CSV table of C-alpha atoms and ligand atoms in Angstrom, one decimal:
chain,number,residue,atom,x,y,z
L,434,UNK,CA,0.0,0.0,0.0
L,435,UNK,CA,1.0,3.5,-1.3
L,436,UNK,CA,1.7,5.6,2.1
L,437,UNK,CA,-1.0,8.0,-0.7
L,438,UNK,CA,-3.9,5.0,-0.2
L,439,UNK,CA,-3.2,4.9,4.0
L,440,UNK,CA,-6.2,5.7,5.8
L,441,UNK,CA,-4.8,6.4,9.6
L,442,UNK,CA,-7.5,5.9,12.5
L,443,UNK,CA,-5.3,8.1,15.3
L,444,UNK,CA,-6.6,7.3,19.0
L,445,UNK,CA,-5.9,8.4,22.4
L,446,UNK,CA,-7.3,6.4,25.1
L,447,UNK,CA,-7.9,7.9,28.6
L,448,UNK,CA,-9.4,6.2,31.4
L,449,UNK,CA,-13.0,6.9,30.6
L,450,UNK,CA,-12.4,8.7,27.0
L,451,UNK,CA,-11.3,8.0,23.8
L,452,UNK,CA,-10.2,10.6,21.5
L,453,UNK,CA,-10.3,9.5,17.4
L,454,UNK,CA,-9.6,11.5,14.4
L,455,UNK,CA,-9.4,9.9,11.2
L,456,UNK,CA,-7.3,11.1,8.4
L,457,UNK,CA,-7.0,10.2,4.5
L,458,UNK,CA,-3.4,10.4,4.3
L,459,UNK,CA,-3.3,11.0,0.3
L,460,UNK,CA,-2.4,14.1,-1.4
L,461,UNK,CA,-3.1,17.0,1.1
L,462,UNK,CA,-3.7,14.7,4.3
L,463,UNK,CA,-7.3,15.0,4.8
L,464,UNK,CA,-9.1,14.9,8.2
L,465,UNK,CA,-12.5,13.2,7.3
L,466,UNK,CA,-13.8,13.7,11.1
L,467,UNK,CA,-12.6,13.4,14.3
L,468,UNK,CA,-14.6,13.0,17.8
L,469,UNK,CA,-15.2,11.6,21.5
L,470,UNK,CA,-16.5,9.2,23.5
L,471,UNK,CA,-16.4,9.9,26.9
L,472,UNK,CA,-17.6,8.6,30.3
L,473,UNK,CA,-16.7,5.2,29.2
L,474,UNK,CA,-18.0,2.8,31.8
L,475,UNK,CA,-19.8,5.5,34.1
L,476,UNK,CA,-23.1,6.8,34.2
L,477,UNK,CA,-24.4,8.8,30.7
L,478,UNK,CA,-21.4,8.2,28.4
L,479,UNK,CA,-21.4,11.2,25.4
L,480,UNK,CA,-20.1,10.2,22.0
L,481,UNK,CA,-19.8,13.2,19.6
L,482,UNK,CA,-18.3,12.9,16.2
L,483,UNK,CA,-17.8,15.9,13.7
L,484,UNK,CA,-17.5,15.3,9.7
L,485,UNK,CA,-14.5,17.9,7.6
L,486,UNK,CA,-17.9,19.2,6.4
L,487,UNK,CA,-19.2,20.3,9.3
L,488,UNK,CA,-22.0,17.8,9.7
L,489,UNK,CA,-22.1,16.6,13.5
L,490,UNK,CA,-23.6,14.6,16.0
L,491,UNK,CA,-24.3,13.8,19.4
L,492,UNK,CA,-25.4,10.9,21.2
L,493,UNK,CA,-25.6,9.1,24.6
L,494,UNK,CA,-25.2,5.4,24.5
L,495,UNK,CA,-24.5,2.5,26.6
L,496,UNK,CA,-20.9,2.0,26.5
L,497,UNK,CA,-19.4,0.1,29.4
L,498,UNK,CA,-16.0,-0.1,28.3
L,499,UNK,CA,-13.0,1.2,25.3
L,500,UNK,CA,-13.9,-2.3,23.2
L,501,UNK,CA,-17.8,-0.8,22.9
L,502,UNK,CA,-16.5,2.6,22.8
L,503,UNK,CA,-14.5,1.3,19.4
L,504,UNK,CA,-17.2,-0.8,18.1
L,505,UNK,CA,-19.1,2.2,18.4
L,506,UNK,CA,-16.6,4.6,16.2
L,507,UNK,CA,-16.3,2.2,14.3
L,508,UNK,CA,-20.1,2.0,13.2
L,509,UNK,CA,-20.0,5.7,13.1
L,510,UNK,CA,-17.5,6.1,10.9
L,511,UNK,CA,-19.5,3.6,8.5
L,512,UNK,CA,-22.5,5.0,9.1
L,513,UNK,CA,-24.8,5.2,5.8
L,514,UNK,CA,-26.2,9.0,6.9
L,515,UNK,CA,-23.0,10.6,8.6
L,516,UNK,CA,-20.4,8.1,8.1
L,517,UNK,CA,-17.3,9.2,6.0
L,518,UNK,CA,-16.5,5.4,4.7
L,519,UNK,CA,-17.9,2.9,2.6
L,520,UNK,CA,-16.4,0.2,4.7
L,521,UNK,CA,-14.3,-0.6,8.0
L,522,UNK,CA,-11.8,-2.4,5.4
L,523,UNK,CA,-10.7,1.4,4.6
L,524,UNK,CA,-9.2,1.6,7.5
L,525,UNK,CA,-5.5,1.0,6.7
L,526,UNK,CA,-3.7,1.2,10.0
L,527,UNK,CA,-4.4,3.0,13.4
L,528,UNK,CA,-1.9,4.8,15.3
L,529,UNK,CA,-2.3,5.0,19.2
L,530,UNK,CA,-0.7,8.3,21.4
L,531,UNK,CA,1.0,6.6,24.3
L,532,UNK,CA,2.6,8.7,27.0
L,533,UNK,CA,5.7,6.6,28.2
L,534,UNK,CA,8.0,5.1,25.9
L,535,UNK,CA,10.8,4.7,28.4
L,536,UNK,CA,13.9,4.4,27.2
L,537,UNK,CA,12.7,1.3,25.0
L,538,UNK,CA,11.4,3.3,22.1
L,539,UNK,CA,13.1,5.9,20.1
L,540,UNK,CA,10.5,6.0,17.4
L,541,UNK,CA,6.8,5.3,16.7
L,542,UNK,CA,6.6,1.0,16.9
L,543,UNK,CA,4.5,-1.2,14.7
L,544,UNK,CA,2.5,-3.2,17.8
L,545,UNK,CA,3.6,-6.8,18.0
L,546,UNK,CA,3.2,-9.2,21.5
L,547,UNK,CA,6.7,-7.9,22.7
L,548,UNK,CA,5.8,-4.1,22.2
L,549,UNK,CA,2.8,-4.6,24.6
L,550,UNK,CA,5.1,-6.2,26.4
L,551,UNK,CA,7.4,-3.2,26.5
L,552,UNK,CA,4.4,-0.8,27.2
L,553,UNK,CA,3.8,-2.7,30.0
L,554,UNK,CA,7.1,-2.2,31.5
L,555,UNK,CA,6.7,1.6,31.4
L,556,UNK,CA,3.8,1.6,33.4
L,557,UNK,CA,5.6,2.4,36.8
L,558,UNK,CA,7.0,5.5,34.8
L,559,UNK,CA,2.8,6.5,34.3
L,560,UNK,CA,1.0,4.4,35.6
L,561,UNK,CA,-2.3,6.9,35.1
L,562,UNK,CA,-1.9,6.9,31.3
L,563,UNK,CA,-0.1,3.9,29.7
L,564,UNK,CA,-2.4,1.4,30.7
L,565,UNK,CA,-5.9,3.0,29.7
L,566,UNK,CA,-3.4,3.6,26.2
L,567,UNK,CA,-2.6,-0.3,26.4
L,568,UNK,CA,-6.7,-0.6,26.4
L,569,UNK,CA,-7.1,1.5,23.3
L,570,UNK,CA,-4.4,-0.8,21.5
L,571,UNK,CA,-6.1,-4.5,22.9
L,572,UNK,CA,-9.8,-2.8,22.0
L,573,UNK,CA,-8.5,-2.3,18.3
L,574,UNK,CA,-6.6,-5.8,17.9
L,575,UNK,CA,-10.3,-7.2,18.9
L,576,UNK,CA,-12.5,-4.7,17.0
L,577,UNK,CA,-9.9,-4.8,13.7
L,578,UNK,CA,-8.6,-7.8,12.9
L,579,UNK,CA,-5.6,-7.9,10.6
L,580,UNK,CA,-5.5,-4.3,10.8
L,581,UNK,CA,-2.1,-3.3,12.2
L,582,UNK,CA,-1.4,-0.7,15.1
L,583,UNK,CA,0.9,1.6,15.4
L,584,UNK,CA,2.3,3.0,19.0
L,585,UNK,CA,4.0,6.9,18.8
L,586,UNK,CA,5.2,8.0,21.9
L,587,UNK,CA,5.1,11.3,23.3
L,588,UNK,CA,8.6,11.0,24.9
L,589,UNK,CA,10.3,9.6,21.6
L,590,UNK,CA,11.5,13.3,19.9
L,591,UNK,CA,13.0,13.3,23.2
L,592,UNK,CA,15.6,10.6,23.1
L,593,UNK,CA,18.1,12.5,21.6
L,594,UNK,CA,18.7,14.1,24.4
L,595,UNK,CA,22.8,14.0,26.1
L,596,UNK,CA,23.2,12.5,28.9
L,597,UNK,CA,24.4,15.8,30.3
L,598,UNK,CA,20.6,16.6,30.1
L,599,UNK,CA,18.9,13.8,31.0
L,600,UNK,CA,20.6,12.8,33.7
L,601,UNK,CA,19.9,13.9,37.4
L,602,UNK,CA,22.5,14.5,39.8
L,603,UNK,CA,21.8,12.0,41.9
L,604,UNK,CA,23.7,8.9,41.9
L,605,UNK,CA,24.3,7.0,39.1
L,606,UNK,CA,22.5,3.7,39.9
L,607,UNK,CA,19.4,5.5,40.7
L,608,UNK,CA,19.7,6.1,36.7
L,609,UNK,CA,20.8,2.6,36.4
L,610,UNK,CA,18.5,0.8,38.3
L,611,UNK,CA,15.4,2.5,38.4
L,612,UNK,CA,15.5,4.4,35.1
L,613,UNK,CA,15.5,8.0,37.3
L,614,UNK,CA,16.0,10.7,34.4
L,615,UNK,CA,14.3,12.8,32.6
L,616,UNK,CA,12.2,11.7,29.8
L,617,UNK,CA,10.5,14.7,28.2
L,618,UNK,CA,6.5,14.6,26.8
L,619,UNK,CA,5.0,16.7,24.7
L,620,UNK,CA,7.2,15.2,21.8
L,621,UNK,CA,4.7,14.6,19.0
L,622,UNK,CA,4.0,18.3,19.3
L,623,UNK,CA,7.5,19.5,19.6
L,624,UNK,CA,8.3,17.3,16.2
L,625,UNK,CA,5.3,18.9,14.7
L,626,UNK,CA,5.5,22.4,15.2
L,627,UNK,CA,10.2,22.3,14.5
L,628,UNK,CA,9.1,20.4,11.1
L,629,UNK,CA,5.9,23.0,10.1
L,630,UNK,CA,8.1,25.6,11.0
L,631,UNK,CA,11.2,25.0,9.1
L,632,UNK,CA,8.6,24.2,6.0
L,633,UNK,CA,7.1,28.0,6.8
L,634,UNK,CA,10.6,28.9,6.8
L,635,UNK,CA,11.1,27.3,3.6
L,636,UNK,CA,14.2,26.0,5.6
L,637,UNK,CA,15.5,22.9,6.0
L,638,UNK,CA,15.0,21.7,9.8
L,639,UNK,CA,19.0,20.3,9.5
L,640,UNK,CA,20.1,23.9,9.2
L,641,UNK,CA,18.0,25.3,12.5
L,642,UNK,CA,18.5,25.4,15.8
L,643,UNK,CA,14.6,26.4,17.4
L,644,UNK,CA,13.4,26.8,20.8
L,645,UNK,CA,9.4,25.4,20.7
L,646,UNK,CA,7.2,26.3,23.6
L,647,UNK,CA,4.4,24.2,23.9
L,648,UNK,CA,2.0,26.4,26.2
L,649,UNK,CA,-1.4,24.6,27.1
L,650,UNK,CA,-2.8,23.5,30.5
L,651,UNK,CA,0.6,21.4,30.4
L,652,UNK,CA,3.6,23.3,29.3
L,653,UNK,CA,7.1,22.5,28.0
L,654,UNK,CA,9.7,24.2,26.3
L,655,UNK,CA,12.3,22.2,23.9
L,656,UNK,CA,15.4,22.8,22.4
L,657,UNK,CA,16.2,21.4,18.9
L,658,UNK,CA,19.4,21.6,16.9
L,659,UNK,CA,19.0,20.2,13.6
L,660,UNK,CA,16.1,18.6,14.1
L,661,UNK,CA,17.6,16.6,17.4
L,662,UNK,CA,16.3,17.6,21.2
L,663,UNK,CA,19.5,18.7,23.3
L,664,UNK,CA,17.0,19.2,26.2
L,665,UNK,CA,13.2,19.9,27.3
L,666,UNK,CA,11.9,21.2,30.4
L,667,UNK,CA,9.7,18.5,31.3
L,668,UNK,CA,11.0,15.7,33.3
L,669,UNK,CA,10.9,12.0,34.5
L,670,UNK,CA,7.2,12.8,35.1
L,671,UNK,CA,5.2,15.8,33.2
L,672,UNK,CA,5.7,17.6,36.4
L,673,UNK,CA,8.4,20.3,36.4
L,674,UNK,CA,9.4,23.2,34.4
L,675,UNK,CA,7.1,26.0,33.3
L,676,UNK,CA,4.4,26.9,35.3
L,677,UNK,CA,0.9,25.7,34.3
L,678,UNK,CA,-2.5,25.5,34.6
L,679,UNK,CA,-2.5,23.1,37.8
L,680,UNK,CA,1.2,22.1,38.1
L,681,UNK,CA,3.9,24.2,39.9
L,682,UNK,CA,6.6,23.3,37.4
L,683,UNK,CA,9.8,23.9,39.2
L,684,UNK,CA,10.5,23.9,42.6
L,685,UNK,CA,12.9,23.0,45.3
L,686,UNK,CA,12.5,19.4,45.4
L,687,UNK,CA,13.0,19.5,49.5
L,688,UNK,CA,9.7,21.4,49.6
L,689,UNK,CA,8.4,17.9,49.2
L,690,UNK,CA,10.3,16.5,51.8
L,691,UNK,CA,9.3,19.4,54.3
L,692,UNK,CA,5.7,18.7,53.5
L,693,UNK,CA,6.1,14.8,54.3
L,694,UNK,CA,7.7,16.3,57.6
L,695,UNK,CA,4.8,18.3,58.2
L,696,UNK,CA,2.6,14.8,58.2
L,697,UNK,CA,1.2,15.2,54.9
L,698,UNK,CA,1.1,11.9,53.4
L,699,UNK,CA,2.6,11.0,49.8
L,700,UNK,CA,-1.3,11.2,47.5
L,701,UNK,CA,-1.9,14.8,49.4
L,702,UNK,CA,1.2,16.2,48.3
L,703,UNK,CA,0.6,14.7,44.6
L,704,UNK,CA,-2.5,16.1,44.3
L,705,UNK,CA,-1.1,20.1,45.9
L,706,UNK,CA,2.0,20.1,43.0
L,707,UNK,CA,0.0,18.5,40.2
L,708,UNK,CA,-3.7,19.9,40.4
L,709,UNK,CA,-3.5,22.1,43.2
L,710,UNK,CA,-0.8,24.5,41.7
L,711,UNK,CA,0.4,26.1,39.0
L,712,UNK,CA,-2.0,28.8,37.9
L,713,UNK,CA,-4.4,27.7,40.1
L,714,UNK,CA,-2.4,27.8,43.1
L,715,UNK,CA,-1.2,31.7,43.1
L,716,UNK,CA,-4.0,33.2,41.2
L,717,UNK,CA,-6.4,32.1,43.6
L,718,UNK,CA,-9.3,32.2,41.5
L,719,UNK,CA,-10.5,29.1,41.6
L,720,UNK,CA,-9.3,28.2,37.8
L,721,UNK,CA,-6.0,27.8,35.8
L,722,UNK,CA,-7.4,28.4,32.5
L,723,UNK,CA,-5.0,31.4,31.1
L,724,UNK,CA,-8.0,33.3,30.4
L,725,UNK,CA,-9.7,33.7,33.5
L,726,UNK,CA,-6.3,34.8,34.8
L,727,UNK,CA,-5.7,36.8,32.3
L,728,UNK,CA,-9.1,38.6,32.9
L,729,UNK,CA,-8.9,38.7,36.5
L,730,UNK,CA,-5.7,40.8,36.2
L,731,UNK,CA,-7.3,43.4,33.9
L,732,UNK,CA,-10.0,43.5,36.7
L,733,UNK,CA,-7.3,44.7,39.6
L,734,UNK,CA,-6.3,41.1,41.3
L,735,UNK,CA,-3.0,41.2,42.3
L,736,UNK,CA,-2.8,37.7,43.1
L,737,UNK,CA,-3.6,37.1,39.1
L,738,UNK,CA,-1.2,39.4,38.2
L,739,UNK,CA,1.6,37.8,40.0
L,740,UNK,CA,0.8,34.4,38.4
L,741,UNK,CA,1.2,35.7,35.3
L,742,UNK,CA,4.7,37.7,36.2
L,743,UNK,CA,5.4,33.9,37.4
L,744,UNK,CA,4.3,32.4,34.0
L,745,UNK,CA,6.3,35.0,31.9
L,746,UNK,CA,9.5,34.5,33.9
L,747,UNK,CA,10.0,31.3,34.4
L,748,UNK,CA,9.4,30.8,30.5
L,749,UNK,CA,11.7,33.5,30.0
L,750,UNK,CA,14.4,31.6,32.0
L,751,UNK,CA,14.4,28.7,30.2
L,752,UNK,CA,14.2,30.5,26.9
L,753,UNK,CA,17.2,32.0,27.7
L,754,UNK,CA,19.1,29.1,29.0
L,755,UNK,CA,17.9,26.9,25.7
L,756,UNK,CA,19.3,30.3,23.1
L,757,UNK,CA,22.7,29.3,25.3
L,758,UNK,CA,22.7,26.0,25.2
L,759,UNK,CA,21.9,25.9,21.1
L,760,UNK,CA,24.3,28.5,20.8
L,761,UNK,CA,21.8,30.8,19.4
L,762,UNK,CA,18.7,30.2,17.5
L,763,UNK,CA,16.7,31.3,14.9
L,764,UNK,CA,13.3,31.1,15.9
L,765,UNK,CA,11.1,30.8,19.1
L,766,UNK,CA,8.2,28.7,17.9
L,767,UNK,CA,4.5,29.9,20.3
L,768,UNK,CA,2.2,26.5,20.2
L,769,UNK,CA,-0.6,25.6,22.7
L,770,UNK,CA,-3.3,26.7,23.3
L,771,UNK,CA,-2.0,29.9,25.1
L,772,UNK,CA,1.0,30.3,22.6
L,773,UNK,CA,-1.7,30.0,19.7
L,774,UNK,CA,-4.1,32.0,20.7
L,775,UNK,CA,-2.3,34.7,23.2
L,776,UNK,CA,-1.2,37.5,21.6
L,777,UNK,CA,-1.1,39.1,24.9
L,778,UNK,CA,1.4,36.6,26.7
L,779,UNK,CA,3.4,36.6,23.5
L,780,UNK,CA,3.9,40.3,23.6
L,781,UNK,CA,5.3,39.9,27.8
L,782,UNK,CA,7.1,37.2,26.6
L,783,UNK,CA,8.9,38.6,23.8
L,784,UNK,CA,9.3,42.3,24.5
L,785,UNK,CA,11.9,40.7,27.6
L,786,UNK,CA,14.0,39.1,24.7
L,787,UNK,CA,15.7,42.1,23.1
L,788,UNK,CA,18.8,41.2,23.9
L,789,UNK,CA,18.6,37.8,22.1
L,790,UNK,CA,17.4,40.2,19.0
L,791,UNK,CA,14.1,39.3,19.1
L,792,UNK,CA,11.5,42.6,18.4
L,793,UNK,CA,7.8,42.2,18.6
L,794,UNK,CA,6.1,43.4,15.8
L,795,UNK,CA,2.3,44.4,17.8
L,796,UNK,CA,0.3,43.9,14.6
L,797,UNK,CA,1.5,40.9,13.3
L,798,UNK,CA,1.5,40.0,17.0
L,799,UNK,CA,-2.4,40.1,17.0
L,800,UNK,CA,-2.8,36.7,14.8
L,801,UNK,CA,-4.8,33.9,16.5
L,802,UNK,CA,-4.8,30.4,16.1
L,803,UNK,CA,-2.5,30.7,12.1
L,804,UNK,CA,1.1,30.0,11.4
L,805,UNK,CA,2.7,33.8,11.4
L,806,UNK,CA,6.2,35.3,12.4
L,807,UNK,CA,5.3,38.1,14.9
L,808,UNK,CA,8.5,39.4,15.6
L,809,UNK,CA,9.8,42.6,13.6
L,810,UNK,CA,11.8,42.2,9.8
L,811,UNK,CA,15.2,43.0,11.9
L,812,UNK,CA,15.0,40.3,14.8
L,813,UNK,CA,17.9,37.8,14.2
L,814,UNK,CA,15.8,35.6,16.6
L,815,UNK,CA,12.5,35.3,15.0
L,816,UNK,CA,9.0,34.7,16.8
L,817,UNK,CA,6.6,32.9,15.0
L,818,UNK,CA,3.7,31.2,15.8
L,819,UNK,CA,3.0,27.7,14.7
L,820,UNK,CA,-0.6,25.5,16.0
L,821,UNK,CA,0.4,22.3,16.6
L,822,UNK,CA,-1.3,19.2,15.1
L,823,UNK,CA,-0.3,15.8,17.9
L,824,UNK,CA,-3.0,13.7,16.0
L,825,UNK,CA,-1.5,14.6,12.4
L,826,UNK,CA,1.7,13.7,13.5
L,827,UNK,CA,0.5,10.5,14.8
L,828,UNK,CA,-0.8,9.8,11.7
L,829,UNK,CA,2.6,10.7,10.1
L,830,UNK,CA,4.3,8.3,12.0
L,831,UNK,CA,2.4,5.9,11.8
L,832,UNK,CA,2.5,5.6,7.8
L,833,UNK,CA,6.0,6.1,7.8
L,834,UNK,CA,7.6,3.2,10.2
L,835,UNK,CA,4.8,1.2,9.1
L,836,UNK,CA,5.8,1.8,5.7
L,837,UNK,CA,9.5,1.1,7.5
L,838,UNK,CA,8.8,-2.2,9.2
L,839,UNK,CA,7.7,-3.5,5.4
L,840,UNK,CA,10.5,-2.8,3.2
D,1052,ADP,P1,-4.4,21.2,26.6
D,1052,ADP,O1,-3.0,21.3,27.2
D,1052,ADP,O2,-5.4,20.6,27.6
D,1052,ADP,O3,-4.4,20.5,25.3
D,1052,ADP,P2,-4.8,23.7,25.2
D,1052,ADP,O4,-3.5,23.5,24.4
D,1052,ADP,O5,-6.1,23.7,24.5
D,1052,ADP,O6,-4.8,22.7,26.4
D,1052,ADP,O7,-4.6,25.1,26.0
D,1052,ADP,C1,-5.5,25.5,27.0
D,1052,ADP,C2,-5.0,26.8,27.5
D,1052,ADP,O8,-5.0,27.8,26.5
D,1052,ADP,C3,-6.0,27.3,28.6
D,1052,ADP,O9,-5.2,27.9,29.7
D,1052,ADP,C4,-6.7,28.5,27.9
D,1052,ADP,O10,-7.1,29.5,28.8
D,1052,ADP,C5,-5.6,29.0,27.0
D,1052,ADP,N1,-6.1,29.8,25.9
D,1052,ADP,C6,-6.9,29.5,24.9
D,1052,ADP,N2,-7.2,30.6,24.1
D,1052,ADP,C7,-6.6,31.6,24.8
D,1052,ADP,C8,-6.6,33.0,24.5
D,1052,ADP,N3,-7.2,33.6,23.5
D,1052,ADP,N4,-5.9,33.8,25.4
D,1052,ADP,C9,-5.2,33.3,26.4
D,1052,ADP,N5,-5.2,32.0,26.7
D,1052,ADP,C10,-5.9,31.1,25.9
């Protein structure tokens, strides 16, 4: 099969959703539709499903786990009124987001018995995602046979990484033993947005060295040389670095250790630094959406106001730290939600970078949501704004080591 013919089914299982989009991988790389089922195996589970065209709908069925929640997308997608296939035998391959790849996998994998097996092994690394993604995969072998799967990891862009950033100073064996290091996520959107930028570019991605900030409710900030990750902000967990909606990012590690002093037991203290924080935490607004932060400043909250003088600096840091490390770059690439759509945080952001010659431009600065350079003709490092596509990517991958594994 002609990568041209492949039609991709790209899932990502949670433990009670399942995200699909399914994409026609010829010519222009269509998305036929693209939907959710969620509340798998609780009370009123929603499935929604919208067509390219715009035609949608919504139900509530009985779905009581991800192998009815497949059957069910998969008699959607065939589905004589709003389906967007003749037949299920369209479906070519299907490529599955897991989180943890360890440091097994360097690349997207072509599922066989021994990659579940591998899966399986990084489950102490997440244990709260890899396994409902290990249901996704067992639903489709069940739901689709003879139809392969494809794994792509989000911490495979990653492994490029030197030792001298992924390792922790802590003693070796710690590495050794219990695979302590620093993994990196986000990595299917990092690879997206360094490749759709060196094609805006009209660039080759060998010749740039690019800092890509991923800014959603998770955050992470990458550097790439040549198309290679020297290092990423995330860590052995998606927990540190920036600052985001719920999660503090950075901070002294003993703070943990104090807390455990304090009699606060081991869950409390995950729950504080991953869904307590962040945003959250100092705005004290009760939400760590950008936006309501963002509007509660303009409305006089100082507590706002300091999150966001937070958010702004600590990315600032590590922008700064990465244009070192790559020994100067040429672009800072804005993806995420917030770096999509935030002209305002793009103008804090980048009005502190003068002295790396980056310039805002304000008007170009005011895009939303469309690939654009928003710094000013003069800036050596350019700003540029690039939306990120994970479940494209996916489907990339998957085509390509598929295509791989049969040659
Ligand atoms: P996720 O990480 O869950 O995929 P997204 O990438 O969709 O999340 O990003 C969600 C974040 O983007 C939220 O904090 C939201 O407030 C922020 N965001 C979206 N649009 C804007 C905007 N116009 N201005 C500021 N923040 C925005």
């Amino acid at each position: 099969m002609s990568a041209k013919n492949e039609v991709v089914l790209v899932l990502n299982s949670g433990s009670s959703s399942l995200k699909f989009q399914i994409y026609r991988m010829a010519g222009e790389e269509t998305l036929l539709a693209k939907g959710l089922v969620e509340r798998i195996g609780l009370k009123e589970p929603v499935f929604n499903m919208k067509r390219q065209d715009g035609r949608s709908i919504e139900e509530s069925p009985q779905i009581h786990d991800h192998l009815d929640a497949i059957k069910l997308v998969s008699a959607k997608l065939t589905d004589p009124d709003i389906g967007v296939l003749a037949s299920l035998s369209e479906v070519t391959v299907i490529g599955h987001r897991v989180v943890h790849g360890g440091e097994t996998f360097h690349d997207a994998a072509v599922v066989t018995d021994e990659v579940i097996k591998a899966i399986q092994d990084c489950i102490p690394l997440a244990p709260l995602h890899n396994p409902p993604n290990l249901t996704g995969i067992e639903a489709c072998r069940a739901a689709f046979p003879g139809v392969p799967n494809v794994a792509v990891f989000d911490t495979a862009f990653h492994h490029s990484m030197p030792p001298s950033s992924y390792l922790y100073a802590i003693p070796y064996e710690y590495y050794k033993d219990y695979g302590i290091r620093k993994y990196g996520f986000h990595g299917t959107s990092h690879k997206y947005v360094a490749e759709a930028t060196a094609k805006y570019l009209r660039h080759d991605l060998s010749n740039l060295r690019l800092i890509t900030c991923h800014l959603g409710n998770g955050s992470s900030i990458t550097a790439i040389d040549r198309g290679k990750v020297v290092d990423t902000s995330m860590g052995m967990t998606p927990l540190p670095g920036l600052i985001m909606g719920t999660r503090c990012g950075d901070i002294d590690p003993a703070v943990v250790l104090y807390l455990m002093r304090q009699g606060m037991s081991v869950e409390d203290i995950n729950k504080l630094l991953n869904k307590k924080s962040g945003l959250l935490g100092v705005a004290g607004i009760g939400s760590g959406d950008m936006r309501d932060v963002i509007e509660a400043e303009e409305k006089g909250n100082e507590q706002a106001s300091r999150a966001l003088c937070m958010f702004v600096q600590r990315l600032i840091s590590y922008i700064g730290s990465y244009y070192t490390i790559l020994h100067g770059a040429h672009a800072l690439v804005f993806t995420g939600g917030i770096g999509e759509n935030s002209s305002y945080i793009r103008a804090r952001v980048v009005k502190k970078l003068a002295e790396l010659g980056c310039q805002l431009d304000e008007t170009k600065n005011q895009v939303s949501g469309k690939p654009a350079i928003v710094s000013d003709d003069r800036s050596t490092l350019k700003a540029i704004v690039m939306p990120t596509n994970e479940e494209l990517m996916i489907a990339r991958d998957t085509v390509r080591v598929l295509r791989e594994a049969r040659s």
